[in-house]
């Protein structure tokens, strides 16, 4: 018998609500979802139960991550491996709900207010409807949701459907810096990096407690249908990660194919690839000249250790102590 889904939505505490409203310049823009004390845009209330209750298929591939972990990079790798290196198909622009190859299942609650181009007027429904009814099979689906907010079919240990789940992680010090710049670029975030790191370490940033998110998947890393990848592994030895991912997906690649895929996935190629770099979306949202007026980019640096350029010594020490507290006894570590 299917477990009845239970989600609760509540208003944020006054301090957090006022801070997020000020930083994102929107009134009552976020709500808290439980389980997990997850903070998400209020529009999530219209699709949260739909996600939880949706049917998951055995041949699905779910690509999960906290925001800004190299998930777009990993998505391109996974999709191409799963589609037998269909580079022509990979050119399709990730521009609106009807053309997204790997849709973010919760996209409808994120890209609202000034991002209507994600929602072609001829396309009815939400990002959840796209995944359920219009996405080609086998489905390649992305999500930044934590384990407890994913479909119950994925969560159930005895479920008949055991889709492939690939989780991309990254050192949270680099992740939070990248997340800050992303929020500035796409959502007009106001405020300093120190303020953003503060709400991040207090588990009050959008998408909620980062350690619950990461460790929720890490604790299941030995499950045969789950592959846990680190951004740093991809940077240090991309061919090995490609081969490991191919094996996980039941694919075999020659050395030549691995070399070509590495070239396609190089930082410079990804940064200039309009199918994935969000530039078409940003130009439609903010005007053709927007990118000329800002140095910010969706695919920004792709470096290990970029946090050193933004964190003070005091902030770095506090961040390390906070990370150590949560990682103790987990066997998980980051560069």
Coordinates of C-alpha atoms in Angstrom, one line a residue, residues 75-315:
X75 CA 23.8 16.5 -16.3
X76 CA 25.5 17.0 -19.7
X77 CA 27.8 14.0 -19.0
X78 CA 25.0 11.7 -17.8
X79 CA 22.6 12.6 -20.6
X80 CA 25.2 12.0 -23.3
X81 CA 26.3 8.7 -21.8
X82 CA 22.7 7.6 -21.4
X83 CA 21.9 8.6 -25.0
X84 CA 24.9 6.9 -26.6
X85 CA 26.8 10.2 -27.1
X86 CA 24.1 11.9 -29.2
X87 CA 25.9 15.2 -29.6
X88 CA 23.3 16.5 -32.0
X89 CA 20.5 15.8 -29.6
X90 CA 22.5 17.6 -26.9
X91 CA 22.4 20.8 -28.9
X92 CA 18.7 21.3 -28.1
X93 CA 18.4 24.5 -26.1
X94 CA 17.4 24.2 -22.5
X95 CA 15.1 27.1 -23.0
X96 CA 11.5 26.4 -22.0
X97 CA 9.5 23.6 -20.5
X98 CA 8.8 22.0 -23.8
X99 CA 12.4 21.7 -24.9
X100 CA 14.3 20.8 -21.7
X101 CA 16.1 17.5 -22.1
X102 CA 16.6 17.1 -18.3
X103 CA 14.0 19.2 -16.6
X104 CA 14.2 20.2 -13.0
X105 CA 11.1 18.6 -11.6
X106 CA 10.5 21.6 -9.2
X107 CA 11.3 24.2 -11.9
X108 CA 7.8 25.7 -11.9
X109 CA 8.3 27.0 -8.3
X110 CA 11.7 28.6 -9.0
X111 CA 11.4 30.3 -12.4
X112 CA 8.5 32.6 -11.9
X113 CA 8.0 36.4 -11.8
X114 CA 9.9 37.7 -14.8
X115 CA 11.0 34.3 -16.1
X116 CA 7.8 33.5 -18.1
X117 CA 9.9 32.3 -21.1
X118 CA 10.3 29.0 -19.3
X119 CA 6.6 28.5 -19.7
X120 CA 5.6 28.5 -23.3
X121 CA 2.0 29.7 -23.5
X122 CA 1.1 26.8 -25.7
X123 CA 2.3 24.3 -23.0
X124 CA -0.2 23.7 -20.3
X125 CA 0.7 22.5 -16.8
X126 CA 3.8 22.6 -14.6
X127 CA 7.3 21.2 -14.7
X128 CA 5.8 18.2 -12.8
X129 CA 3.3 17.7 -15.6
X130 CA 6.1 17.8 -18.2
X131 CA 8.0 15.0 -16.4
X132 CA 4.9 12.9 -15.9
X133 CA 3.3 13.3 -19.4
X134 CA 5.6 14.7 -22.0
X135 CA 9.1 13.8 -21.3
X136 CA 10.7 11.2 -23.6
X137 CA 11.5 7.8 -22.2
X138 CA 13.7 6.8 -20.5
X139 CA 13.3 10.0 -18.5
X140 CA 16.3 12.0 -17.4
X141 CA 15.1 14.1 -14.5
X142 CA 16.9 16.7 -12.3
X143 CA 16.1 17.9 -8.8
X144 CA 17.7 20.0 -6.1
X145 CA 15.2 18.7 -3.5
X146 CA 16.5 16.7 -0.5
X147 CA 15.8 13.0 -0.2
X148 CA 12.7 13.5 1.9
X149 CA 10.9 15.6 -0.7
X150 CA 11.6 13.3 -3.6
X151 CA 8.8 11.0 -4.9
X152 CA 7.8 8.3 -2.4
X153 CA 8.5 5.8 -5.1
X154 CA 12.2 6.7 -4.8
X155 CA 12.3 6.7 -1.0
X156 CA 10.6 3.3 -0.5
X157 CA 13.2 0.6 0.2
X158 CA 10.8 -2.1 -1.0
X159 CA 9.5 -0.2 -4.0
X160 CA 9.2 -2.1 -7.3
X161 CA 10.7 0.8 -9.2
X162 CA 14.4 1.3 -8.5
X163 CA 15.4 4.2 -10.8
X164 CA 19.0 5.2 -11.2
X165 CA 19.9 8.1 -8.9
X166 CA 23.1 10.1 -9.5
X167 CA 24.0 12.6 -6.8
X168 CA 26.5 15.4 -7.4
X169 CA 28.2 16.9 -4.4
X170 CA 30.8 19.7 -3.9
X171 CA 32.8 21.2 -1.0
X172 CA 30.1 23.5 0.5
X173 CA 32.7 26.4 0.8
X174 CA 32.9 26.6 -3.0
X175 CA 29.2 25.7 -3.3
X176 CA 28.0 28.6 -1.2
X177 CA 30.2 31.1 -3.1
X178 CA 28.8 29.9 -6.5
X179 CA 25.3 29.8 -5.1
X180 CA 25.6 33.4 -4.0
X181 CA 26.7 34.6 -7.4
X182 CA 24.0 32.5 -9.1
X183 CA 21.3 34.1 -6.9
X184 CA 22.7 37.5 -7.8
X185 CA 22.6 36.7 -11.5
X186 CA 19.3 35.0 -11.9
X187 CA 17.2 36.2 -8.9
X188 CA 18.6 39.7 -8.3
X189 CA 19.9 38.8 -4.8
X190 CA 20.9 41.8 -2.7
X191 CA 23.3 41.6 0.2
X192 CA 26.9 40.6 0.9
X193 CA 28.6 37.2 0.7
X194 CA 28.9 37.3 4.5
X195 CA 25.1 37.7 4.9
X196 CA 24.5 34.8 2.5
X197 CA 27.0 32.6 4.2
X198 CA 25.4 33.4 7.5
X199 CA 21.9 32.2 6.4
X200 CA 23.5 29.2 4.7
X201 CA 25.2 28.1 7.9
X202 CA 22.0 28.7 9.9
X203 CA 20.2 26.3 7.4
X204 CA 18.0 29.2 6.3
X205 CA 19.1 29.5 2.7
X206 CA 16.8 28.4 -0.1
X207 CA 16.7 24.6 -0.4
X208 CA 17.4 24.4 3.3
X209 CA 19.9 22.5 5.5
X210 CA 22.8 21.6 3.3
X211 CA 24.2 18.8 5.5
X212 CA 20.8 17.0 5.7
X213 CA 20.7 17.3 1.9
X214 CA 24.2 15.9 1.2
X215 CA 24.2 13.3 4.0
X216 CA 20.7 12.1 3.0
X217 CA 22.2 10.8 -0.2
X218 CA 25.7 9.9 1.2
X219 CA 24.1 7.6 3.7
X220 CA 22.6 5.6 0.8
X221 CA 25.8 5.6 -1.3
X222 CA 26.0 1.8 -1.1
X223 CA 22.6 1.3 -2.6
X224 CA 23.1 -0.4 -6.0
X225 CA 20.8 2.2 -7.7
X226 CA 22.7 5.3 -6.3
X227 CA 25.9 6.8 -7.5
X228 CA 27.5 9.5 -5.4
X229 CA 29.9 11.9 -7.4
X230 CA 32.0 14.7 -6.1
X231 CA 32.7 17.8 -8.2
X232 CA 36.3 17.6 -7.2
X233 CA 36.6 14.1 -8.6
X234 CA 35.3 15.4 -11.9
X235 CA 37.8 18.2 -11.9
X236 CA 40.8 15.9 -11.0
X237 CA 40.0 12.9 -13.1
X238 CA 37.1 13.4 -15.5
X239 CA 37.8 10.2 -17.5
X240 CA 37.5 8.0 -14.4
X241 CA 34.2 9.6 -13.5
X242 CA 32.9 9.2 -17.0
X243 CA 33.8 5.5 -17.0
X244 CA 32.3 5.0 -13.5
X245 CA 29.1 6.7 -14.6
X246 CA 29.0 4.7 -17.8
X247 CA 29.3 1.5 -15.9
X248 CA 26.5 2.6 -13.5
X249 CA 24.3 3.3 -16.5
X250 CA 25.1 0.0 -18.2
X251 CA 27.1 1.6 -21.0
X252 CA 30.5 0.8 -22.5
X253 CA 32.7 3.6 -23.9
X254 CA 36.0 3.3 -25.8
X255 CA 39.0 5.3 -24.9
X256 CA 38.4 7.5 -28.0
X257 CA 34.8 8.1 -26.9
X258 CA 35.9 9.0 -23.4
X259 CA 38.4 11.5 -24.8
X260 CA 35.8 13.1 -27.1
X261 CA 33.3 13.4 -24.2
X262 CA 36.0 15.0 -22.0
X263 CA 36.6 17.6 -24.7
X264 CA 32.9 18.3 -25.0
X265 CA 32.7 18.7 -21.2
X266 CA 35.7 21.0 -20.9
X267 CA 35.1 24.2 -19.0
X268 CA 35.6 26.4 -22.0
X269 CA 33.3 24.3 -24.2
X270 CA 30.6 24.2 -21.5
X271 CA 30.9 28.0 -20.8
X272 CA 30.3 28.7 -24.5
X273 CA 27.5 26.1 -25.0
X274 CA 24.2 28.0 -25.3
X275 CA 22.3 24.7 -24.8
X276 CA 23.4 24.7 -21.2
X277 CA 24.9 28.1 -20.2
X278 CA 21.5 29.8 -19.6
X279 CA 22.5 32.8 -21.7
X280 CA 19.4 32.5 -23.9
X281 CA 17.2 32.6 -20.8
X282 CA 19.0 35.6 -19.3
X283 CA 18.8 37.5 -22.5
X284 CA 15.0 37.0 -22.8
X285 CA 14.5 37.8 -19.1
X286 CA 16.6 40.9 -18.8
X287 CA 17.3 42.0 -22.3
X288 CA 20.0 41.4 -24.9
X289 CA 22.5 43.7 -23.2
X290 CA 22.2 42.2 -19.7
X291 CA 25.2 40.0 -20.0
X292 CA 27.3 42.9 -21.4
X293 CA 26.5 44.9 -18.2
X294 CA 27.5 42.2 -15.7
X295 CA 30.5 40.0 -15.2
X296 CA 28.3 37.3 -13.6
X297 CA 27.7 34.2 -15.6
X298 CA 25.7 31.0 -15.0
X299 CA 28.8 28.9 -15.8
X300 CA 31.2 31.1 -13.8
X301 CA 34.6 29.7 -12.9
X302 CA 34.3 25.9 -12.2
X303 CA 37.3 26.0 -9.9
X304 CA 38.3 24.2 -6.7
X305 CA 39.1 26.6 -3.9
X306 CA 37.4 29.7 -5.3
X307 CA 36.1 30.4 -1.8
X308 CA 39.5 31.8 -0.8
X309 CA 38.8 34.8 -3.0
X310 CA 35.6 35.7 -1.1
X311 CA 35.8 34.4 2.5
X312 CA 37.6 36.3 5.3
X313 CA 39.8 34.2 7.6
X314 CA 37.2 34.5 10.4
X315 CA 34.4 33.3 8.1

